[in-house]
mmCIF file of C-alpha atoms and ligand atoms in Angstrom:
data_model
loop_
_atom_site.group_PDB
_atom_site.id
_atom_site.type_symbol
_atom_site.label_atom_id
_atom_site.label_comp_id
_atom_site.label_asym_id
_atom_site.label_seq_id
_atom_site.Cartn_x
_atom_site.Cartn_y
_atom_site.Cartn_z
ATOM 1 C CA UNK A 1 -188.428 -160.803 111.038
ATOM 2 C CA UNK A 2 -191.726 -161.427 109.738
ATOM 3 C CA UNK A 3 -195.203 -161.077 111.056
ATOM 4 C CA UNK A 4 -197.759 -163.964 111.548
ATOM 5 C CA UNK A 5 -199.849 -164.817 108.477
ATOM 6 C CA UNK A 6 -197.126 -163.584 106.186
ATOM 7 C CA UNK A 7 -197.121 -164.488 102.437
ATOM 8 C CA UNK A 8 -193.780 -165.500 101.239
ATOM 9 C CA UNK A 9 -192.990 -165.780 97.440
ATOM 10 C CA UNK A 10 -191.114 -168.973 96.989
ATOM 11 C CA UNK A 11 -187.445 -169.048 95.650
ATOM 12 C CA UNK A 12 -187.567 -170.306 92.207
ATOM 13 C CA UNK A 13 -184.606 -170.968 90.075
ATOM 14 C CA UNK A 14 -184.383 -168.907 86.968
ATOM 15 C CA UNK A 15 -187.625 -167.012 87.793
ATOM 16 C CA UNK A 16 -186.993 -165.198 90.937
ATOM 17 C CA UNK A 17 -184.012 -163.212 89.762
ATOM 18 C CA UNK A 18 -183.573 -159.584 90.677
ATOM 19 C CA UNK A 19 -185.748 -158.386 87.530
ATOM 20 C CA UNK A 20 -188.772 -160.576 88.481
ATOM 21 C CA UNK A 21 -188.443 -159.536 92.186
ATOM 22 C CA UNK A 22 -188.332 -155.805 91.140
ATOM 23 C CA UNK A 23 -191.548 -156.384 89.324
ATOM 24 C CA UNK A 24 -193.180 -158.016 92.375
ATOM 25 C CA UNK A 25 -191.945 -155.344 94.712
ATOM 26 C CA UNK A 26 -193.524 -152.641 92.272
ATOM 27 C CA UNK A 27 -196.775 -154.214 91.311
ATOM 28 C CA UNK A 28 -197.650 -156.890 93.726
ATOM 29 C CA UNK A 29 -196.592 -155.337 97.222
ATOM 30 C CA UNK A 30 -198.749 -157.840 99.087
ATOM 31 C CA UNK A 31 -196.084 -160.346 99.226
ATOM 32 C CA UNK A 32 -194.423 -159.870 102.708
ATOM 33 C CA UNK A 33 -191.166 -161.768 101.972
ATOM 34 C CA UNK A 34 -189.241 -162.546 98.729
ATOM 35 C CA UNK A 35 -186.296 -164.930 98.058
ATOM 36 C CA UNK A 36 -183.848 -165.268 95.597
ATOM 37 C CA UNK A 37 -183.147 -168.535 94.038
ATOM 38 C CA UNK A 38 -180.254 -170.552 95.484
ATOM 39 C CA UNK A 39 -176.751 -169.700 95.331
ATOM 40 C CA UNK A 40 -174.720 -172.842 95.024
ATOM 41 C CA UNK A 41 -171.730 -172.627 97.473
ATOM 42 C CA UNK A 42 -168.638 -173.809 95.621
ATOM 43 C CA UNK A 43 -166.321 -176.668 96.961
ATOM 44 C CA UNK A 44 -163.172 -174.962 95.365
ATOM 45 C CA UNK A 45 -163.158 -171.610 97.350
ATOM 46 C CA UNK A 46 -165.243 -168.703 98.150
ATOM 47 C CA UNK A 47 -167.269 -166.687 95.440
ATOM 48 C CA UNK A 48 -165.898 -163.206 95.107
ATOM 49 C CA UNK A 49 -168.151 -160.638 96.826
ATOM 50 C CA UNK A 50 -169.033 -159.233 93.330
ATOM 51 C CA UNK A 51 -170.779 -162.696 92.502
ATOM 52 C CA UNK A 52 -172.538 -162.835 95.772
ATOM 53 C CA UNK A 53 -173.955 -159.543 95.159
ATOM 54 C CA UNK A 54 -174.753 -159.927 91.533
ATOM 55 C CA UNK A 55 -176.877 -163.065 92.371
ATOM 56 C CA UNK A 56 -178.869 -161.135 94.788
ATOM 57 C CA UNK A 57 -179.048 -158.043 92.711
ATOM 58 C CA UNK A 58 -177.037 -154.869 93.460
ATOM 59 C CA UNK A 59 -179.696 -152.402 93.685
ATOM 60 C CA UNK A 60 -181.753 -154.790 96.071
ATOM 61 C CA UNK A 61 -178.655 -154.962 98.085
ATOM 62 C CA UNK A 62 -178.326 -151.248 98.502
ATOM 63 C CA UNK A 63 -181.952 -150.592 99.648
ATOM 64 C CA UNK A 64 -182.043 -151.615 103.436
ATOM 65 C CA UNK A 65 -185.796 -152.220 103.121
ATOM 66 C CA UNK A 66 -185.606 -154.522 100.446
ATOM 67 C CA UNK A 67 -182.580 -156.371 101.714
ATOM 68 C CA UNK A 68 -184.358 -156.930 105.023
ATOM 69 C CA UNK A 69 -187.489 -158.681 103.378
ATOM 70 C CA UNK A 70 -185.498 -160.505 100.792
ATOM 71 C CA UNK A 71 -184.070 -164.158 101.916
ATOM 72 C CA UNK A 72 -180.678 -164.949 100.538
ATOM 73 C CA UNK A 73 -180.982 -168.693 99.886
ATOM 74 C CA UNK A 74 -177.949 -170.971 99.608
ATOM 75 C CA UNK A 75 -177.424 -174.514 98.461
ATOM 76 C CA UNK A 76 -174.522 -176.181 100.229
ATOM 77 C CA UNK A 77 -172.843 -179.638 100.311
ATOM 78 C CA UNK A 78 -170.528 -180.912 103.085
ATOM 79 C CA UNK A 79 -167.528 -180.113 100.949
ATOM 80 C CA UNK A 80 -168.389 -176.551 100.250
ATOM 81 C CA UNK A 81 -167.092 -173.466 101.721
ATOM 82 C CA UNK A 82 -170.070 -173.015 104.119
ATOM 83 C CA UNK A 83 -168.387 -171.096 107.031
ATOM 84 C CA UNK A 84 -166.378 -168.827 104.710
ATOM 85 C CA UNK A 85 -169.460 -168.001 102.622
ATOM 86 C CA UNK A 86 -171.545 -167.292 105.696
ATOM 87 C CA UNK A 87 -169.019 -165.149 107.261
ATOM 88 C CA UNK A 88 -168.829 -163.052 104.092
ATOM 89 C CA UNK A 89 -172.541 -162.776 104.075
ATOM 90 C CA UNK A 90 -172.477 -161.587 107.745
ATOM 91 C CA UNK A 91 -169.795 -159.077 106.968
ATOM 92 C CA UNK A 92 -171.899 -157.792 103.859
ATOM 93 C CA UNK A 93 -174.629 -157.160 106.301
ATOM 94 C CA UNK A 94 -177.334 -159.542 104.832
ATOM 95 C CA UNK A 95 -180.002 -160.042 107.306
ATOM 96 C CA UNK A 96 -181.713 -163.337 106.329
ATOM 97 C CA UNK A 97 -180.044 -166.608 104.985
ATOM 98 C CA UNK A 98 -181.913 -169.806 104.327
ATOM 99 C CA UNK A 99 -180.550 -173.393 103.634
ATOM 100 C CA UNK A 100 -182.169 -175.176 100.638
ATOM 101 C CA UNK A 101 -182.817 -178.681 101.817
ATOM 102 C CA UNK A 102 -185.370 -179.599 99.138
ATOM 103 C CA UNK A 103 -183.670 -179.490 95.844
ATOM 104 C CA UNK A 104 -184.369 -182.855 94.224
ATOM 105 C CA UNK A 105 -181.981 -182.649 91.438
ATOM 106 C CA UNK A 106 -179.831 -185.697 90.763
ATOM 107 C CA UNK A 107 -176.581 -183.804 90.451
ATOM 108 C CA UNK A 108 -177.149 -181.789 93.532
ATOM 109 C CA UNK A 109 -177.986 -184.948 95.568
ATOM 110 C CA UNK A 110 -175.159 -186.780 94.166
ATOM 111 C CA UNK A 111 -172.964 -183.993 95.621
ATOM 112 C CA UNK A 112 -174.761 -184.428 98.994
ATOM 113 C CA UNK A 113 -176.755 -181.209 98.744
ATOM 114 C CA UNK A 114 -180.405 -179.997 98.803
ATOM 115 C CA UNK A 115 -182.641 -182.718 99.855
ATOM 116 C CA UNK A 116 -180.017 -185.402 100.181
ATOM 117 C CA UNK A 117 -179.041 -183.983 103.372
ATOM 118 C CA UNK A 118 -182.363 -185.049 105.065
ATOM 119 C CA UNK A 119 -181.075 -188.573 104.798
ATOM 120 C CA UNK A 120 -177.657 -187.987 106.488
ATOM 121 C CA UNK A 121 -178.217 -186.396 109.919
ATOM 122 C CA UNK A 122 -174.684 -186.344 110.739
ATOM 123 C CA UNK A 123 -173.830 -184.200 107.903
ATOM 124 C CA UNK A 124 -176.906 -182.100 108.490
ATOM 125 C CA UNK A 125 -176.301 -181.398 111.870
ATOM 126 C CA UNK A 126 -172.728 -180.276 111.350
ATOM 127 C CA UNK A 127 -173.682 -178.132 108.337
ATOM 128 C CA UNK A 128 -176.385 -176.330 110.697
ATOM 129 C CA UNK A 129 -173.931 -175.841 113.453
ATOM 130 C CA UNK A 130 -171.253 -174.328 111.095
ATOM 131 C CA UNK A 131 -174.004 -171.910 109.715
ATOM 132 C CA UNK A 132 -175.211 -170.978 112.974
ATOM 133 C CA UNK A 133 -171.744 -170.225 114.308
ATOM 134 C CA UNK A 134 -170.539 -168.092 111.127
ATOM 135 C CA UNK A 135 -173.792 -165.990 110.982
ATOM 136 C CA UNK A 136 -175.522 -164.174 113.645
ATOM 137 C CA UNK A 137 -178.674 -162.890 111.666
ATOM 138 C CA UNK A 138 -181.699 -164.702 110.878
ATOM 139 C CA UNK A 139 -181.191 -168.293 109.812
ATOM 140 C CA UNK A 140 -183.817 -170.623 108.348
ATOM 141 C CA UNK A 141 -184.205 -173.813 106.328
ATOM 142 C CA UNK A 142 -186.414 -174.876 103.683
ATOM 143 C CA UNK A 143 -187.107 -178.667 103.603
ATOM 144 C CA UNK A 144 -188.950 -181.187 101.931
ATOM 145 C CA UNK A 145 -190.487 -184.081 104.370
ATOM 146 C CA UNK A 146 -187.489 -186.549 103.735
ATOM 147 C CA UNK A 147 -185.424 -187.952 100.942
ATOM 148 C CA UNK A 148 -186.702 -191.413 100.083
ATOM 149 C CA UNK A 149 -189.234 -191.494 103.027
ATOM 150 C CA UNK A 150 -190.273 -189.465 105.837
ATOM 151 C CA UNK A 151 -188.499 -191.357 108.642
ATOM 152 C CA UNK A 152 -186.209 -188.645 109.660
ATOM 153 C CA UNK A 153 -188.694 -185.847 109.526
ATOM 154 C CA UNK A 154 -189.094 -185.391 113.328
ATOM 155 C CA UNK A 155 -185.335 -185.756 113.955
ATOM 156 C CA UNK A 156 -184.531 -183.197 111.449
ATOM 157 C CA UNK A 157 -186.781 -180.771 113.203
ATOM 158 C CA UNK A 158 -185.199 -181.415 116.204
ATOM 159 C CA UNK A 159 -181.786 -180.801 114.735
ATOM 160 C CA UNK A 160 -182.964 -177.331 113.473
ATOM 161 C CA UNK A 161 -184.698 -176.281 116.791
ATOM 162 C CA UNK A 162 -181.715 -177.463 118.921
ATOM 163 C CA UNK A 163 -179.215 -175.666 116.710
ATOM 164 C CA UNK A 164 -180.764 -172.176 116.561
ATOM 165 C CA UNK A 165 -182.669 -172.119 113.331
ATOM 166 C CA UNK A 166 -185.235 -169.553 113.497
ATOM 167 C CA UNK A 167 -187.964 -170.502 111.105
ATOM 168 C CA UNK A 168 -188.790 -173.759 109.190
ATOM 169 C CA UNK A 169 -190.444 -174.007 105.628
ATOM 170 C CA UNK A 170 -192.002 -177.325 104.822
ATOM 171 C CA UNK A 171 -193.020 -178.496 101.368
ATOM 172 C CA UNK A 172 -195.294 -181.752 102.046
ATOM 173 C CA UNK A 173 -193.446 -184.065 99.726
ATOM 174 C CA UNK A 174 -190.343 -186.239 99.766
ATOM 175 C CA UNK A 175 -187.634 -185.845 97.321
ATOM 176 C CA UNK A 176 -188.707 -189.373 95.996
ATOM 177 C CA UNK A 177 -192.094 -187.801 95.198
ATOM 178 C CA UNK A 178 -190.682 -184.947 93.276
ATOM 179 C CA UNK A 179 -193.844 -182.994 92.303
ATOM 180 C CA UNK A 180 -196.066 -186.079 91.879
ATOM 181 C CA UNK A 181 -199.589 -186.354 93.910
ATOM 182 C CA UNK A 182 -200.767 -183.690 96.390
ATOM 183 C CA UNK A 183 -198.371 -182.018 98.947
ATOM 184 C CA UNK A 184 -199.150 -183.661 102.186
ATOM 185 C CA UNK A 185 -200.199 -180.720 104.715
ATOM 186 C CA UNK A 186 -200.206 -182.985 107.784
ATOM 187 C CA UNK A 187 -196.525 -182.720 108.034
ATOM 188 C CA UNK A 188 -196.926 -178.984 108.486
ATOM 189 C CA UNK A 189 -199.534 -179.428 111.122
ATOM 190 C CA UNK A 190 -197.327 -182.189 112.970
ATOM 191 C CA UNK A 191 -194.432 -179.682 112.983
ATOM 192 C CA UNK A 192 -196.485 -176.726 114.100
ATOM 193 C CA UNK A 193 -197.250 -178.898 117.103
ATOM 194 C CA UNK A 194 -193.611 -180.185 117.559
ATOM 195 C CA UNK A 195 -191.418 -176.996 117.380
ATOM 196 C CA UNK A 196 -191.535 -173.433 118.887
ATOM 197 C CA UNK A 197 -190.118 -171.640 115.837
ATOM 198 C CA UNK A 198 -192.524 -170.438 113.094
ATOM 199 C CA UNK A 199 -193.440 -172.901 110.531
ATOM 200 C CA UNK A 200 -194.010 -171.754 107.148
ATOM 201 C CA UNK A 201 -196.285 -174.032 105.051
ATOM 202 C CA UNK A 202 -195.608 -174.618 101.360
ATOM 203 C CA UNK A 203 -197.019 -176.737 98.640
ATOM 204 C CA UNK A 204 -200.089 -176.819 96.406
ATOM 205 C CA UNK A 205 -201.384 -173.342 97.501
ATOM 206 C CA UNK A 206 -202.930 -171.817 94.137
ATOM 207 C CA UNK A 207 -205.713 -169.855 95.470
ATOM 208 C CA UNK A 208 -207.235 -167.867 98.275
ATOM 209 C CA UNK A 209 -209.073 -170.845 99.026
ATOM 210 C CA UNK A 210 -206.152 -172.962 99.443
ATOM 211 C CA UNK A 211 -204.474 -170.295 101.583
ATOM 212 C CA UNK A 212 -207.443 -170.292 103.798
ATOM 213 C CA UNK A 213 -207.431 -174.164 104.195
ATOM 214 C CA UNK A 214 -203.968 -174.517 104.800
ATOM 215 C CA UNK A 215 -203.961 -171.809 107.650
ATOM 216 C CA UNK A 216 -207.072 -173.532 109.197
ATOM 217 C CA UNK A 217 -206.043 -177.129 108.911
ATOM 218 C CA UNK A 218 -202.454 -176.812 110.030
ATOM 219 C CA UNK A 219 -202.146 -173.268 112.052
ATOM 220 C CA UNK A 220 -199.056 -172.753 110.397
ATOM 221 C CA UNK A 221 -197.470 -169.262 111.148
ATOM 222 C CA UNK A 222 -197.225 -168.146 107.409
ATOM 223 C CA UNK A 223 -197.331 -169.640 103.993
ATOM 224 C CA UNK A 224 -195.032 -169.661 100.951
ATOM 225 C CA UNK A 225 -196.137 -169.937 97.476
ATOM 226 C CA UNK A 226 -194.278 -171.125 94.411
ATOM 227 C CA UNK A 227 -196.027 -172.324 91.342
ATOM 228 C CA UNK A 228 -199.295 -170.745 92.324
ATOM 229 C CA UNK A 229 -197.424 -167.209 92.276
ATOM 230 C CA UNK A 230 -195.860 -168.136 88.932
ATOM 231 C CA UNK A 231 -199.326 -168.653 87.464
ATOM 232 C CA UNK A 232 -200.864 -165.617 89.563
ATOM 233 C CA UNK A 233 -198.299 -163.147 90.621
ATOM 234 C CA UNK A 234 -201.369 -161.258 91.912
ATOM 235 C CA UNK A 235 -202.398 -164.127 94.403
ATOM 236 C CA UNK A 236 -200.979 -162.231 97.430
ATOM 237 C CA UNK A 237 -203.531 -159.526 96.849
ATOM 238 C CA UNK A 238 -206.370 -161.981 96.362
ATOM 239 C CA UNK A 239 -205.401 -163.766 99.676
ATOM 240 C CA UNK A 240 -205.330 -160.314 101.454
ATOM 241 C CA UNK A 241 -208.741 -159.309 100.079
ATOM 242 C CA UNK A 242 -210.244 -162.968 100.614
ATOM 243 C CA UNK A 243 -211.452 -163.465 97.155
ATOM 244 C CA UNK A 244 -210.436 -165.459 94.061
ATOM 245 C CA UNK A 245 -210.768 -163.683 90.720
ATOM 246 C CA UNK A 246 -213.206 -164.207 87.984
ATOM 247 C CA UNK A 247 -212.141 -165.355 84.537
ATOM 248 C CA UNK A 248 -212.316 -161.788 82.889
ATOM 249 C CA UNK A 249 -210.309 -160.247 85.657
ATOM 250 C CA UNK A 250 -207.609 -162.945 85.419
ATOM 251 C CA UNK A 251 -207.211 -162.012 81.688
ATOM 252 C CA UNK A 252 -206.872 -158.506 82.551
ATOM 253 C CA UNK A 253 -204.345 -159.284 85.334
ATOM 254 C CA UNK A 254 -202.297 -161.592 83.085
ATOM 255 C CA UNK A 255 -202.193 -158.858 80.410
ATOM 256 C CA UNK A 256 -200.973 -156.037 82.841
ATOM 257 C CA UNK A 257 -198.356 -158.621 84.105
ATOM 258 C CA UNK A 258 -196.775 -159.102 80.835
ATOM 259 C CA UNK A 259 -197.152 -155.480 79.577
ATOM 260 C CA UNK A 260 -195.413 -154.293 82.712
ATOM 261 C CA UNK A 261 -192.748 -156.833 82.736
ATOM 262 C CA UNK A 262 -191.728 -156.347 79.146
ATOM 263 C CA UNK A 263 -191.474 -152.768 79.877
ATOM 264 C CA UNK A 264 -189.072 -153.572 82.930
ATOM 265 C CA UNK A 265 -187.030 -156.139 81.010
ATOM 266 C CA UNK A 266 -186.600 -153.684 78.160
ATOM 267 C CA UNK A 267 -185.439 -150.892 80.441
ATOM 268 C CA UNK A 268 -182.580 -153.328 81.492
ATOM 269 C CA UNK A 269 -181.762 -153.927 77.829
ATOM 270 C CA UNK A 270 -182.927 -157.658 77.776
ATOM 271 C CA UNK A 271 -182.929 -158.910 74.388
ATOM 272 C CA UNK A 272 -186.293 -160.121 72.668
ATOM 273 C CA UNK A 273 -185.476 -163.614 72.415
ATOM 274 C CA UNK A 274 -184.595 -164.048 76.132
ATOM 275 C CA UNK A 275 -187.809 -162.093 76.928
ATOM 276 C CA UNK A 276 -189.813 -164.408 74.960
ATOM 277 C CA UNK A 277 -188.140 -167.572 76.509
ATOM 278 C CA UNK A 278 -189.041 -166.030 79.871
ATOM 279 C CA UNK A 279 -192.594 -165.306 79.141
ATOM 280 C CA UNK A 280 -193.220 -168.806 77.745
ATOM 281 C CA UNK A 281 -192.082 -170.118 80.924
ATOM 282 C CA UNK A 282 -194.846 -168.307 82.752
ATOM 283 C CA UNK A 283 -197.518 -168.930 80.200
ATOM 284 C CA UNK A 284 -196.981 -172.632 81.083
ATOM 285 C CA UNK A 285 -198.411 -172.014 84.440
ATOM 286 C CA UNK A 286 -200.997 -169.309 83.814
ATOM 287 C CA UNK A 287 -203.812 -171.331 82.306
ATOM 288 C CA UNK A 288 -206.365 -173.785 83.427
ATOM 289 C CA UNK A 289 -207.663 -176.984 81.678
ATOM 290 C CA UNK A 290 -210.733 -175.746 79.950
ATOM 291 C CA UNK A 291 -210.870 -175.666 76.075
ATOM 292 C CA UNK A 292 -210.425 -171.709 75.557
ATOM 293 C CA UNK A 293 -207.303 -171.692 78.232
ATOM 294 C CA UNK A 294 -205.653 -174.449 76.516
ATOM 295 C CA UNK A 295 -206.112 -172.854 73.103
ATOM 296 C CA UNK A 296 -204.724 -169.555 74.465
ATOM 297 C CA UNK A 297 -201.801 -171.246 76.149
ATOM 298 C CA UNK A 298 -200.997 -173.240 72.878
ATOM 299 C CA UNK A 299 -201.009 -169.942 70.992
ATOM 300 C CA UNK A 300 -198.679 -168.197 73.279
ATOM 301 C CA UNK A 301 -196.322 -171.121 73.549
ATOM 302 C CA UNK A 302 -196.247 -171.414 69.560
ATOM 303 C CA UNK A 303 -195.424 -167.752 69.069
ATOM 304 C CA UNK A 304 -192.286 -167.185 67.317
ATOM 305 C CA UNK A 305 -191.428 -163.601 68.393
ATOM 306 C CA UNK A 306 -192.338 -161.289 71.429
ATOM 307 C CA UNK A 307 -194.533 -159.185 69.297
ATOM 308 C CA UNK A 308 -196.742 -162.157 68.284
ATOM 309 C CA UNK A 309 -196.658 -163.245 71.830
ATOM 310 C CA UNK A 310 -198.056 -160.033 73.199
ATOM 311 C CA UNK A 311 -200.572 -160.077 70.415
ATOM 312 C CA UNK A 312 -202.000 -163.364 71.377
ATOM 313 C CA UNK A 313 -202.350 -162.552 75.026
HETATM 314 C C1 FMN B 1 -189.337 -173.457 88.672
HETATM 315 C C2 FMN B 1 -188.989 -173.829 89.966
HETATM 316 C C3 FMN B 1 -187.843 -173.493 90.474
HETATM 317 C C4 FMN B 1 -187.686 -173.748 91.917
HETATM 318 N N1 FMN B 1 -186.454 -173.283 92.557
HETATM 319 C C5 FMN B 1 -186.141 -173.533 93.792
HETATM 320 C C6 FMN B 1 -185.122 -172.779 94.465
HETATM 321 O O1 FMN B 1 -184.223 -172.322 93.912
HETATM 322 N N2 FMN B 1 -185.131 -173.171 95.912
HETATM 323 C C7 FMN B 1 -185.895 -173.811 96.545
HETATM 324 O O2 FMN B 1 -185.787 -174.105 97.716
HETATM 325 N N3 FMN B 1 -187.053 -174.268 95.915
HETATM 326 C C8 FMN B 1 -187.233 -174.122 94.610
HETATM 327 N N4 FMN B 1 -188.354 -174.665 94.089
HETATM 328 C C9 FMN B 1 -189.206 -175.234 94.839
HETATM 329 C C10 FMN B 1 -190.345 -174.290 95.461
HETATM 330 O O3 FMN B 1 -189.871 -173.057 96.215
HETATM 331 C C11 FMN B 1 -191.441 -174.853 96.136
HETATM 332 O O4 FMN B 1 -190.927 -175.325 97.308
HETATM 333 C C12 FMN B 1 -192.199 -175.866 95.447
HETATM 334 O O5 FMN B 1 -192.393 -175.719 94.132
HETATM 335 C C13 FMN B 1 -193.664 -176.295 96.111
HETATM 336 O O6 FMN B 1 -194.331 -175.270 96.410
HETATM 337 P P1 FMN B 1 -195.580 -174.827 95.241
HETATM 338 O O7 FMN B 1 -196.513 -176.062 95.160
HETATM 339 O O8 FMN B 1 -196.161 -173.529 95.887
HETATM 340 O O9 FMN B 1 -195.073 -174.629 93.913
HETATM 341 C C14 FMN B 1 -188.480 -174.322 92.720
HETATM 342 C C15 FMN B 1 -190.002 -174.742 92.136
HETATM 343 C C16 FMN B 1 -190.051 -174.325 90.601
HETATM 344 C C17 FMN B 1 -191.472 -174.642 90.156
#
């Protein structure tokens, strides 16, 4: 499904919707694999097909090449309609489903979904078996290294391997850590030695140099980038070209990103205040800590309308 050294754009709730992924596919084709943010499987019944399609993006679904390189991520709890949803995705001919085992949200974990499942191996195994028996195409998981601690880490890997999971993405933090400290790539290295399926390294890859280091240190099959891609959607190209950008080049890339994204969103009749809110979300991640960067970021975040934001770029 994906070659060695592939670059994955991480699923990110309220970011990686079909508009954003369309921009990435058009402007930053060095990303090899994309993912939609998670669809929460309900516990009251199965979503209508229309809703499943809308979450993924109808036009992306209609295009077999895009469909093949886009992961459909799911968030499930033991009570949810897992089997029926997977059967529906199979029938709709989706080629890649991923289970979210990293979401740290209190509400999600209270309902025994996301990272909570790493602490309940009986439920985890039952869920993986159900998914595997209902979906014949590519099935993967994306995990943190544990819920409160890492004591189940190796047993989780074994559950995945023994039950037909075909690739494992690892974010080197427990749920307890949220985003604190540094992601610990030792877990990724350990998993590479323990399992035969591809391991995708994730966590704190923000530059070409980081990408090089995680490949060298862990020998992982591929990497996935989240916040680093939010801040630098052009990062996959830098990694392929083996260089990080200079400050002036970053400024140019940033302007190009916002200009072309604005054009795309306007084309889809998105209203200006929604676009502004979305852009501020990106601006938060796009600047360094030096004085001029902080000043620029402050100006962008204070912009009261889209025009002002674009002029402040
Ligand atoms: C805004 C945001 C939304 C996220 N939404 C999801 C999601 O829908 N599914 C998921 O598996 N992980 C989600 N994550 C986690 C990322 O995919 C990734 O695992 C995490 O940010 C660590 O990687 P990074 O250091 O490259 O950001 C989200 C992260 C961020 C910052």
